[in-house]
């Protein structure tokens, strides 16, 4: 009995080529803008069904999200369980770029990602200390964060001038309005007759109406939010990106191994009639 070596070698080569090209092409895949808002109602009527569809293995997107976080969130929020150096290593950000563009002046790479806003001031300004965002993606869910960042609306009855559908009467100001623009929420008055015959009114959200445009188009804003949520998703479990890409190699190895075992079996049983 002789194992057909040429056949084995070609197979091995094919598997290796597949293994070498697959993760590469996955990494090169850019999230398309049209996929961003695909299926979403422009006026927000279906906001409860919005899904972020982020991909934590998309390192470029997580990098953009990190930049968004530093520019727009870190003034109030920390990610206190992660160090800058870890962030740099995980996302492949060179040390000089990390120091120059992300780390606040005076902080070291070994420092944790902390906001400079003193908790006492935050309490006085917002009535609440902005929560640490380290575990927020896991605590609330990624779609929740996406919906939260996309359903701020103008509300003059609130101290911040803004309100939110996902977290009504939120203390967080509409910090992304400069990018997204301003929108108004239109509510429907739904009347129901109670048991005693009295009429109960409830205001139910109907749709958003644009008030003023922002710097980004709706599709660009969706991408911005998706990247930001992608970053928070990564931060909530920094090992997951590495673990998932390792998973791909494990699956490829198993496929190759199955194929080899099958070839062996075929060889061994060839002469058995
Ligand atoms: C000006 C300060 C400020 C900035 C900037 C800010 N936030 Fe907040 N954020 C708050 C405050 C205050 C709360 C607490 C809100 C509450 O509990 O009502 C909050 C709460 C949150 C929550 C928790 C919501 C929940 O369900 O409890 C998330 C998530 C969040 N912020 C994300 C972000 C992101 C992402 C950014 C950057 C794009 C950001 N925030 C920028 C002040 C801020």
Short mmCIF file of N, CA and C in Angstrom, two decimals, residues 86-266:
data_model
loop_
_atom_site.label_atom_id
_atom_site.label_comp_id
_atom_site.label_asym_id
_atom_site.label_seq_id
_atom_site.Cartn_x
_atom_site.Cartn_y
_atom_site.Cartn_z
N UNK A 86 -1.95 48.83 25.49
CA UNK A 86 -2.70 47.66 25.06
C UNK A 86 -3.50 47.99 23.79
N UNK A 87 -4.12 49.17 23.84
CA UNK A 87 -4.90 49.62 22.68
C UNK A 87 -4.00 49.68 21.45
N UNK A 88 -2.80 50.29 21.63
CA UNK A 88 -1.87 50.42 20.51
C UNK A 88 -1.46 49.07 19.96
N UNK A 89 -1.16 48.14 20.86
CA UNK A 89 -0.70 46.82 20.43
C UNK A 89 -1.82 46.06 19.72
N UNK A 90 -3.02 46.08 20.30
CA UNK A 90 -4.15 45.34 19.71
C UNK A 90 -4.53 45.87 18.34
N UNK A 91 -4.46 47.19 18.18
CA UNK A 91 -4.94 47.79 16.94
C UNK A 91 -3.82 48.10 15.96
N UNK A 92 -2.59 47.69 16.31
CA UNK A 92 -1.46 47.91 15.41
C UNK A 92 -1.18 49.38 15.18
N UNK A 93 -1.35 50.21 16.21
CA UNK A 93 -1.07 51.64 16.06
C UNK A 93 0.37 51.90 16.51
N UNK A 94 1.21 52.45 15.62
CA UNK A 94 2.61 52.69 15.99
C UNK A 94 2.71 53.63 17.21
N UNK A 95 3.76 53.43 18.02
CA UNK A 95 3.91 54.16 19.28
C UNK A 95 3.85 55.68 19.12
N UNK A 96 4.52 56.20 18.04
CA UNK A 96 4.53 57.67 17.88
C UNK A 96 3.13 58.19 17.57
N UNK A 97 2.41 57.45 16.71
CA UNK A 97 1.05 57.89 16.35
C UNK A 97 0.16 57.86 17.59
N UNK A 98 0.32 56.79 18.38
CA UNK A 98 -0.46 56.64 19.61
C UNK A 98 -0.24 57.84 20.51
N UNK A 99 1.06 58.15 20.71
CA UNK A 99 1.42 59.23 21.64
C UNK A 99 0.94 60.59 21.11
N UNK A 100 1.12 60.80 19.80
CA UNK A 100 0.81 62.12 19.24
C UNK A 100 -0.68 62.35 19.05
N UNK A 101 -1.40 61.30 18.57
CA UNK A 101 -2.76 61.55 18.14
C UNK A 101 -3.82 61.09 19.13
N UNK A 102 -3.49 60.14 20.00
CA UNK A 102 -4.55 59.63 20.87
C UNK A 102 -4.35 59.94 22.35
N UNK A 103 -3.14 59.67 22.86
CA UNK A 103 -2.90 59.86 24.29
C UNK A 103 -2.93 61.35 24.65
N UNK A 104 -3.69 61.74 25.67
CA UNK A 104 -3.72 63.16 26.04
C UNK A 104 -2.34 63.62 26.49
N UNK A 105 -2.00 64.88 26.21
CA UNK A 105 -0.68 65.40 26.59
C UNK A 105 -0.44 65.17 28.08
N UNK A 106 0.77 64.69 28.39
CA UNK A 106 1.10 64.48 29.79
C UNK A 106 0.86 63.05 30.25
N UNK A 107 0.05 62.28 29.51
CA UNK A 107 -0.19 60.88 29.89
C UNK A 107 0.84 59.96 29.24
N UNK A 108 1.06 58.80 29.89
CA UNK A 108 2.03 57.83 29.37
C UNK A 108 1.28 56.65 28.74
N UNK A 109 1.97 55.90 27.86
CA UNK A 109 1.30 54.75 27.24
C UNK A 109 0.82 53.73 28.27
N UNK A 110 1.49 53.68 29.42
CA UNK A 110 1.09 52.68 30.42
C UNK A 110 -0.10 53.16 31.27
N UNK A 111 -0.55 54.39 31.03
CA UNK A 111 -1.70 54.89 31.79
C UNK A 111 -3.00 54.28 31.26
N UNK A 112 -4.00 54.26 32.13
CA UNK A 112 -5.32 53.81 31.69
C UNK A 112 -6.01 54.92 30.91
N UNK A 113 -7.02 54.53 30.11
CA UNK A 113 -7.72 55.49 29.27
C UNK A 113 -8.76 56.21 30.13
N UNK A 114 -8.36 57.34 30.67
CA UNK A 114 -9.22 58.04 31.63
C UNK A 114 -9.63 59.41 31.11
N UNK A 115 -10.84 59.81 31.47
CA UNK A 115 -11.28 61.16 31.12
C UNK A 115 -10.60 62.15 32.05
N UNK A 116 -10.46 63.38 31.55
CA UNK A 116 -9.85 64.39 32.40
C UNK A 116 -10.92 65.13 33.21
N UNK A 117 -12.19 64.78 32.95
CA UNK A 117 -13.23 65.50 33.67
C UNK A 117 -13.37 64.98 35.10
N UNK A 118 -13.18 65.86 36.09
CA UNK A 118 -13.35 65.39 37.47
C UNK A 118 -14.80 64.98 37.72
N UNK A 119 -14.99 63.86 38.41
CA UNK A 119 -16.33 63.33 38.66
C UNK A 119 -17.22 64.36 39.35
N UNK A 120 -16.60 65.17 40.24
CA UNK A 120 -17.41 66.16 40.98
C UNK A 120 -18.01 67.19 40.04
N UNK A 121 -17.19 67.66 39.07
CA UNK A 121 -17.69 68.63 38.09
C UNK A 121 -18.79 68.03 37.25
N UNK A 122 -18.57 66.78 36.80
CA UNK A 122 -19.55 66.11 35.95
C UNK A 122 -20.88 66.03 36.68
N UNK A 123 -20.81 65.66 37.93
CA UNK A 123 -22.01 65.54 38.76
C UNK A 123 -22.74 66.90 38.81
N UNK A 124 -21.96 67.96 38.97
CA UNK A 124 -22.57 69.29 39.07
C UNK A 124 -23.17 69.72 37.73
N UNK A 125 -22.49 69.39 36.63
CA UNK A 125 -22.97 69.84 35.32
C UNK A 125 -24.12 69.00 34.79
N UNK A 126 -24.01 67.69 34.92
CA UNK A 126 -25.01 66.82 34.28
C UNK A 126 -25.97 66.19 35.29
N UNK A 127 -25.68 66.36 36.57
CA UNK A 127 -26.52 65.72 37.58
C UNK A 127 -26.18 64.26 37.73
N UNK A 128 -25.18 63.81 36.98
CA UNK A 128 -24.83 62.39 36.95
C UNK A 128 -23.41 62.26 36.47
N UNK A 129 -22.68 61.31 37.00
CA UNK A 129 -21.33 61.09 36.50
C UNK A 129 -21.44 60.23 35.24
N UNK A 130 -20.87 60.67 34.11
CA UNK A 130 -20.92 59.83 32.91
C UNK A 130 -20.30 58.47 33.19
N UNK A 131 -21.00 57.38 32.86
CA UNK A 131 -20.49 56.06 33.23
C UNK A 131 -19.22 55.69 32.47
N UNK A 132 -18.40 54.84 33.08
CA UNK A 132 -17.24 54.27 32.40
C UNK A 132 -17.75 53.40 31.25
N UNK A 133 -17.08 53.47 30.09
CA UNK A 133 -17.61 52.73 28.93
C UNK A 133 -16.91 51.40 28.67
N UNK A 134 -16.02 50.99 29.59
CA UNK A 134 -15.28 49.73 29.38
C UNK A 134 -16.20 48.56 29.04
N UNK A 135 -17.25 48.40 29.83
CA UNK A 135 -18.08 47.21 29.67
C UNK A 135 -19.45 47.52 29.10
N UNK A 136 -19.60 48.77 28.60
CA UNK A 136 -20.92 49.21 28.17
C UNK A 136 -21.49 48.36 27.03
N UNK A 137 -20.64 47.97 26.08
CA UNK A 137 -21.14 47.19 24.94
C UNK A 137 -21.69 45.85 25.40
N UNK A 138 -21.07 45.30 26.43
CA UNK A 138 -21.57 44.02 26.94
C UNK A 138 -22.79 44.21 27.82
N UNK A 139 -22.78 45.32 28.59
CA UNK A 139 -23.89 45.55 29.52
C UNK A 139 -25.17 45.87 28.77
N UNK A 140 -25.07 46.72 27.74
CA UNK A 140 -26.28 47.18 27.07
C UNK A 140 -26.53 46.49 25.72
N UNK A 141 -25.51 45.97 25.13
CA UNK A 141 -25.66 45.39 23.79
C UNK A 141 -25.24 46.41 22.75
N UNK A 142 -24.71 45.90 21.64
CA UNK A 142 -24.17 46.78 20.60
C UNK A 142 -25.27 47.53 19.86
N UNK A 143 -26.38 46.85 19.60
CA UNK A 143 -27.48 47.51 18.88
C UNK A 143 -28.06 48.64 19.72
N UNK A 144 -28.09 48.42 21.03
CA UNK A 144 -28.57 49.46 21.95
C UNK A 144 -27.72 50.72 21.78
N UNK A 145 -26.40 50.56 21.76
CA UNK A 145 -25.50 51.71 21.64
C UNK A 145 -25.72 52.43 20.32
N UNK A 146 -25.87 51.65 19.27
CA UNK A 146 -26.11 52.21 17.93
C UNK A 146 -27.41 53.02 17.94
N UNK A 147 -28.46 52.45 18.51
CA UNK A 147 -29.75 53.14 18.55
C UNK A 147 -29.65 54.39 19.44
N UNK A 148 -28.93 54.25 20.56
CA UNK A 148 -28.76 55.38 21.49
C UNK A 148 -28.11 56.57 20.77
N UNK A 149 -27.03 56.30 20.02
CA UNK A 149 -26.28 57.39 19.39
C UNK A 149 -27.00 57.97 18.17
N UNK A 150 -28.07 57.29 17.74
CA UNK A 150 -28.78 57.77 16.54
C UNK A 150 -30.18 58.29 16.84
N UNK A 151 -30.57 58.31 18.12
CA UNK A 151 -31.94 58.77 18.38
C UNK A 151 -31.98 59.97 19.35
N UNK A 152 -30.95 60.81 19.32
CA UNK A 152 -31.02 62.08 20.05
C UNK A 152 -31.92 63.02 19.26
N UNK A 153 -32.70 63.81 19.96
CA UNK A 153 -33.52 64.81 19.27
C UNK A 153 -33.64 66.07 20.12
N UNK A 154 -33.98 67.16 19.44
CA UNK A 154 -34.09 68.46 20.11
C UNK A 154 -35.27 68.44 21.07
N UNK A 155 -35.05 68.86 22.31
CA UNK A 155 -36.14 68.93 23.28
C UNK A 155 -35.85 70.09 24.23
N UNK A 156 -36.57 71.19 24.01
CA UNK A 156 -36.26 72.41 24.77
C UNK A 156 -36.67 72.30 26.23
N UNK A 157 -37.44 71.27 26.58
CA UNK A 157 -37.82 71.12 27.99
C UNK A 157 -36.70 70.50 28.81
N UNK A 158 -35.69 69.98 28.14
CA UNK A 158 -34.58 69.36 28.86
C UNK A 158 -33.48 70.38 29.09
N UNK A 159 -32.76 70.20 30.18
CA UNK A 159 -31.69 71.14 30.53
C UNK A 159 -30.59 71.15 29.45
N UNK A 160 -30.33 69.98 28.87
CA UNK A 160 -29.29 69.88 27.84
C UNK A 160 -29.80 70.31 26.47
N UNK A 161 -31.11 70.53 26.35
CA UNK A 161 -31.68 70.88 25.05
C UNK A 161 -31.90 69.66 24.17
N UNK A 162 -31.64 68.47 24.72
CA UNK A 162 -31.77 67.26 23.90
C UNK A 162 -32.41 66.13 24.71
N UNK A 163 -33.03 65.23 23.98
CA UNK A 163 -33.60 64.05 24.60
C UNK A 163 -33.26 62.85 23.72
N UNK A 164 -33.63 61.67 24.16
CA UNK A 164 -33.21 60.46 23.44
C UNK A 164 -34.32 59.41 23.51
N UNK A 165 -34.50 58.69 22.41
CA UNK A 165 -35.55 57.66 22.41
C UNK A 165 -35.12 56.43 23.20
N UNK A 166 -33.85 56.05 23.05
CA UNK A 166 -33.37 54.82 23.68
C UNK A 166 -33.28 54.99 25.20
N UNK A 167 -32.88 56.22 25.63
CA UNK A 167 -32.74 56.49 27.06
C UNK A 167 -33.47 57.80 27.36
N UNK A 168 -34.81 57.74 27.45
CA UNK A 168 -35.58 58.97 27.62
C UNK A 168 -35.11 59.75 28.85
N UNK A 169 -35.13 61.08 28.72
CA UNK A 169 -34.66 62.04 29.73
C UNK A 169 -33.19 61.80 30.11
N UNK A 170 -32.40 61.35 29.14
CA UNK A 170 -30.98 61.12 29.42
C UNK A 170 -30.27 62.43 29.83
N UNK A 171 -29.27 62.28 30.67
CA UNK A 171 -28.48 63.44 31.11
C UNK A 171 -27.36 63.74 30.11
N UNK A 172 -27.17 62.84 29.14
CA UNK A 172 -26.08 63.07 28.18
C UNK A 172 -26.52 64.08 27.11
N UNK A 173 -25.71 65.12 26.89
CA UNK A 173 -26.05 66.07 25.81
C UNK A 173 -25.90 65.41 24.44
N UNK A 174 -26.50 66.02 23.43
CA UNK A 174 -26.40 65.50 22.06
C UNK A 174 -25.05 65.90 21.49
N UNK A 175 -24.00 65.18 21.89
CA UNK A 175 -22.63 65.63 21.59
C UNK A 175 -22.25 65.44 20.13
N UNK A 176 -23.02 64.67 19.37
CA UNK A 176 -22.66 64.43 17.98
C UNK A 176 -23.52 65.24 17.01
N UNK A 177 -24.28 66.20 17.53
CA UNK A 177 -25.22 66.94 16.66
C UNK A 177 -24.48 67.71 15.57
N UNK A 178 -23.26 68.14 15.88
CA UNK A 178 -22.47 68.86 14.88
C UNK A 178 -22.23 67.97 13.65
N UNK A 179 -22.10 66.66 13.87
CA UNK A 179 -21.88 65.73 12.76
C UNK A 179 -23.20 65.28 12.14
N UNK A 180 -24.15 64.92 13.01
CA UNK A 180 -25.39 64.33 12.50
C UNK A 180 -26.37 65.39 12.03
N UNK A 181 -26.32 66.57 12.65
CA UNK A 181 -27.35 67.57 12.42
C UNK A 181 -28.38 67.47 13.54
N UNK A 182 -29.36 68.37 13.49
CA UNK A 182 -30.40 68.35 14.54
C UNK A 182 -31.69 67.78 13.96
N UNK A 183 -32.42 67.06 14.81
CA UNK A 183 -33.72 66.56 14.35
C UNK A 183 -34.75 66.70 15.46
N UNK A 184 -36.00 66.75 15.04
CA UNK A 184 -37.11 66.89 15.95
C UNK A 184 -37.85 65.57 15.99
N UNK A 185 -38.43 65.23 17.11
CA UNK A 185 -39.22 64.00 17.17
C UNK A 185 -40.70 64.37 17.12
N UNK A 186 -41.42 63.68 16.24
CA UNK A 186 -42.86 63.91 16.15
C UNK A 186 -43.57 62.74 16.84
N UNK A 187 -44.42 63.09 17.80
CA UNK A 187 -45.13 62.04 18.55
C UNK A 187 -46.60 62.02 18.14
N UNK A 188 -47.17 60.84 18.21
CA UNK A 188 -48.59 60.65 17.91
C UNK A 188 -49.34 60.56 19.23
N UNK A 189 -50.52 61.14 19.27
CA UNK A 189 -51.34 61.05 20.47
C UNK A 189 -52.25 59.83 20.33
N UNK A 190 -51.94 58.78 21.08
CA UNK A 190 -52.75 57.56 20.98
C UNK A 190 -53.75 57.55 22.13
N UNK A 191 -55.03 57.47 21.77
CA UNK A 191 -56.07 57.49 22.80
C UNK A 191 -56.61 56.09 23.04
N UNK A 192 -56.74 55.79 24.31
CA UNK A 192 -57.32 54.49 24.64
C UNK A 192 -58.38 54.71 25.70
N UNK A 193 -59.45 53.96 25.60
CA UNK A 193 -60.49 54.10 26.61
C UNK A 193 -60.16 53.17 27.78
N UNK A 194 -60.10 53.75 28.96
CA UNK A 194 -59.79 52.95 30.16
C UNK A 194 -61.02 52.18 30.61
N UNK A 195 -60.87 51.43 31.69
CA UNK A 195 -61.96 50.56 32.16
C UNK A 195 -63.19 51.36 32.59
N UNK A 196 -62.93 52.49 33.22
CA UNK A 196 -64.06 53.31 33.68
C UNK A 196 -64.63 54.19 32.58
N UNK A 197 -64.21 53.99 31.34
CA UNK A 197 -64.72 54.78 30.23
C UNK A 197 -63.95 56.06 30.00
N UNK A 198 -62.95 56.37 30.85
CA UNK A 198 -62.17 57.59 30.66
C UNK A 198 -61.18 57.40 29.53
N UNK A 199 -60.81 58.51 28.89
CA UNK A 199 -59.89 58.43 27.75
C UNK A 199 -58.46 58.68 28.22
N UNK A 200 -57.56 57.74 27.93
CA UNK A 200 -56.15 57.91 28.29
C UNK A 200 -55.34 58.28 27.06
N UNK A 201 -54.51 59.28 27.25
CA UNK A 201 -53.65 59.70 26.13
C UNK A 201 -52.24 59.19 26.37
N UNK A 202 -51.62 58.62 25.35
CA UNK A 202 -50.19 58.33 25.45
C UNK A 202 -49.52 58.88 24.20
N UNK A 203 -48.33 59.44 24.40
CA UNK A 203 -47.58 59.94 23.26
C UNK A 203 -46.67 58.83 22.76
N UNK A 204 -46.84 58.48 21.52
CA UNK A 204 -46.02 57.42 20.94
C UNK A 204 -45.18 58.03 19.82
N UNK A 205 -43.89 57.71 19.82
CA UNK A 205 -43.00 58.26 18.79
C UNK A 205 -43.46 57.84 17.40
N UNK A 206 -43.48 58.81 16.49
CA UNK A 206 -43.87 58.48 15.13
C UNK A 206 -42.70 58.53 14.16
N UNK A 207 -42.07 59.71 14.08
CA UNK A 207 -40.92 59.83 13.18
C UNK A 207 -40.08 61.06 13.52
N UNK A 208 -38.90 61.12 12.92
CA UNK A 208 -38.02 62.28 13.08
C UNK A 208 -38.19 63.23 11.90
N UNK A 209 -38.00 64.52 12.20
CA UNK A 209 -37.97 65.51 11.12
C UNK A 209 -36.68 66.29 11.23
N UNK A 210 -35.95 66.43 10.12
CA UNK A 210 -34.68 67.17 10.18
C UNK A 210 -34.93 68.64 10.51
N UNK A 211 -34.07 69.22 11.35
CA UNK A 211 -34.16 70.63 11.69
C UNK A 211 -33.00 71.38 11.03
N UNK A 212 -31.78 70.82 11.17
CA UNK A 212 -30.60 71.43 10.56
C UNK A 212 -29.63 70.31 10.20
N UNK A 213 -28.99 70.43 9.01
CA UNK A 213 -28.06 69.38 8.60
C UNK A 213 -26.77 69.45 9.41
N UNK A 214 -26.06 68.31 9.48
CA UNK A 214 -24.76 68.28 10.12
C UNK A 214 -23.66 68.24 9.09
N UNK A 215 -22.42 67.99 9.56
CA UNK A 215 -21.29 67.95 8.64
C UNK A 215 -21.24 66.67 7.82
N UNK A 216 -21.90 65.61 8.33
CA UNK A 216 -21.86 64.32 7.63
C UNK A 216 -23.21 64.03 6.97
N UNK A 217 -23.16 63.22 5.91
CA UNK A 217 -24.40 62.73 5.32
C UNK A 217 -24.94 61.63 6.23
N UNK A 218 -26.22 61.28 6.10
CA UNK A 218 -26.76 60.21 6.96
C UNK A 218 -25.94 58.92 6.86
N UNK A 219 -25.50 58.55 5.66
CA UNK A 219 -24.73 57.31 5.51
C UNK A 219 -23.37 57.43 6.21
N UNK A 220 -22.76 58.60 6.08
CA UNK A 220 -21.46 58.81 6.74
C UNK A 220 -21.63 58.79 8.26
N UNK A 221 -22.72 59.36 8.73
CA UNK A 221 -22.96 59.38 10.17
C UNK A 221 -23.16 57.95 10.69
N UNK A 222 -23.90 57.14 9.92
CA UNK A 222 -24.09 55.73 10.31
C UNK A 222 -22.74 55.03 10.44
N UNK A 223 -21.85 55.28 9.47
CA UNK A 223 -20.52 54.66 9.52
C UNK A 223 -19.75 55.13 10.74
N UNK A 224 -19.86 56.42 11.03
CA UNK A 224 -19.19 57.00 12.19
C UNK A 224 -19.66 56.30 13.47
N UNK A 225 -20.97 56.14 13.60
CA UNK A 225 -21.53 55.50 14.80
C UNK A 225 -21.13 54.02 14.83
N UNK A 226 -21.16 53.38 13.66
CA UNK A 226 -20.81 51.96 13.61
C UNK A 226 -19.36 51.75 14.06
N UNK A 227 -18.45 52.61 13.58
CA UNK A 227 -17.04 52.51 13.99
C UNK A 227 -16.91 52.72 15.49
N UNK A 228 -17.63 53.71 16.01
CA UNK A 228 -17.54 54.02 17.44
C UNK A 228 -18.03 52.85 18.28
N UNK A 229 -19.15 52.27 17.88
CA UNK A 229 -19.69 51.11 18.60
C UNK A 229 -18.73 49.92 18.45
N UNK A 230 -18.14 49.80 17.26
CA UNK A 230 -17.18 48.72 17.03
C UNK A 230 -16.02 48.83 18.03
N UNK A 231 -15.56 50.07 18.23
CA UNK A 231 -14.48 50.29 19.20
C UNK A 231 -14.93 49.92 20.62
N UNK A 232 -16.14 50.33 20.99
CA UNK A 232 -16.63 50.01 22.34
C UNK A 232 -16.82 48.50 22.49
N UNK A 233 -17.21 47.86 21.40
CA UNK A 233 -17.36 46.40 21.41
C UNK A 233 -15.99 45.75 21.65
N UNK A 234 -14.98 46.23 20.92
CA UNK A 234 -13.62 45.74 21.12
C UNK A 234 -13.19 45.97 22.57
N UNK A 235 -13.39 47.22 23.07
CA UNK A 235 -12.91 47.58 24.41
C UNK A 235 -13.57 46.72 25.49
N UNK A 236 -14.80 46.28 25.24
CA UNK A 236 -15.50 45.51 26.26
C UNK A 236 -14.91 44.11 26.38
N UNK A 237 -14.12 43.70 25.39
CA UNK A 237 -13.48 42.39 25.44
C UNK A 237 -12.28 42.41 24.50
N UNK A 238 -11.18 43.04 24.94
CA UNK A 238 -10.06 43.30 24.03
C UNK A 238 -9.47 42.05 23.39
N UNK A 239 -9.68 40.88 23.98
CA UNK A 239 -9.08 39.68 23.39
C UNK A 239 -9.90 39.14 22.23
N UNK A 240 -11.13 39.63 22.06
CA UNK A 240 -12.00 38.95 21.10
C UNK A 240 -11.53 39.03 19.65
N UNK A 241 -10.87 40.14 19.29
CA UNK A 241 -10.42 40.25 17.90
C UNK A 241 -9.37 39.17 17.61
N UNK A 242 -8.39 39.05 18.52
CA UNK A 242 -7.35 38.05 18.34
C UNK A 242 -7.94 36.64 18.38
N UNK A 243 -8.89 36.44 19.31
CA UNK A 243 -9.47 35.12 19.47
C UNK A 243 -10.22 34.72 18.21
N UNK A 244 -10.96 35.68 17.63
CA UNK A 244 -11.73 35.34 16.44
C UNK A 244 -10.84 35.04 15.25
N UNK A 245 -9.72 35.78 15.11
CA UNK A 245 -8.90 35.50 13.94
C UNK A 245 -8.16 34.18 14.15
N UNK A 246 -7.86 33.84 15.42
CA UNK A 246 -7.26 32.54 15.69
C UNK A 246 -8.27 31.45 15.33
N UNK A 247 -9.53 31.72 15.63
CA UNK A 247 -10.60 30.76 15.34
C UNK A 247 -10.62 30.35 13.88
N UNK A 248 -10.38 31.33 13.02
CA UNK A 248 -10.37 31.05 11.59
C UNK A 248 -9.28 30.04 11.24
N UNK A 249 -8.10 30.23 11.83
CA UNK A 249 -7.00 29.31 11.57
C UNK A 249 -7.32 27.93 12.09
N UNK A 250 -7.98 27.86 13.24
CA UNK A 250 -8.33 26.56 13.81
C UNK A 250 -9.29 25.83 12.86
N UNK A 251 -10.27 26.56 12.35
CA UNK A 251 -11.23 25.94 11.44
C UNK A 251 -10.51 25.47 10.18
N UNK A 252 -9.61 26.29 9.65
CA UNK A 252 -8.87 25.90 8.44
C UNK A 252 -8.04 24.65 8.70
N UNK A 253 -7.40 24.61 9.89
CA UNK A 253 -6.60 23.45 10.23
C UNK A 253 -7.48 22.21 10.28
N UNK A 254 -8.65 22.34 10.90
CA UNK A 254 -9.55 21.19 11.01
C UNK A 254 -9.99 20.71 9.64
N UNK A 255 -10.27 21.67 8.75
CA UNK A 255 -10.69 21.30 7.39
C UNK A 255 -9.58 20.52 6.70
N UNK A 256 -8.36 21.04 6.82
CA UNK A 256 -7.22 20.40 6.19
C UNK A 256 -7.03 19.00 6.77
N UNK A 257 -7.15 18.91 8.09
CA UNK A 257 -6.95 17.65 8.77
C UNK A 257 -7.99 16.61 8.35
N UNK A 258 -9.25 17.08 8.24
CA UNK A 258 -10.32 16.18 7.80
C UNK A 258 -10.03 15.65 6.41
N UNK A 259 -9.58 16.57 5.57
CA UNK A 259 -9.29 16.19 4.19
C UNK A 259 -8.16 15.16 4.14
N UNK A 260 -7.11 15.38 4.95
CA UNK A 260 -5.99 14.43 4.99
C UNK A 260 -6.45 13.07 5.48
N UNK A 261 -7.27 13.06 6.54
CA UNK A 261 -7.75 11.81 7.10
C UNK A 261 -8.56 11.05 6.07
N UNK A 262 -9.34 11.82 5.30
CA UNK A 262 -10.17 11.20 4.30
C UNK A 262 -9.30 10.58 3.18
N UNK A 263 -8.24 11.30 2.79
CA UNK A 263 -7.30 10.78 1.80
C UNK A 263 -6.65 9.48 2.28
N UNK A 264 -6.27 9.47 3.58
CA UNK A 264 -5.64 8.30 4.17
C UNK A 264 -6.58 7.11 4.11
N UNK A 265 -7.82 7.40 4.51
CA UNK A 265 -8.81 6.33 4.54
C UNK A 265 -8.98 5.74 3.14
N UNK A 266 -9.03 6.64 2.15
CA UNK A 266 -9.20 6.20 0.77
C UNK A 266 -8.04 5.29 0.36
#
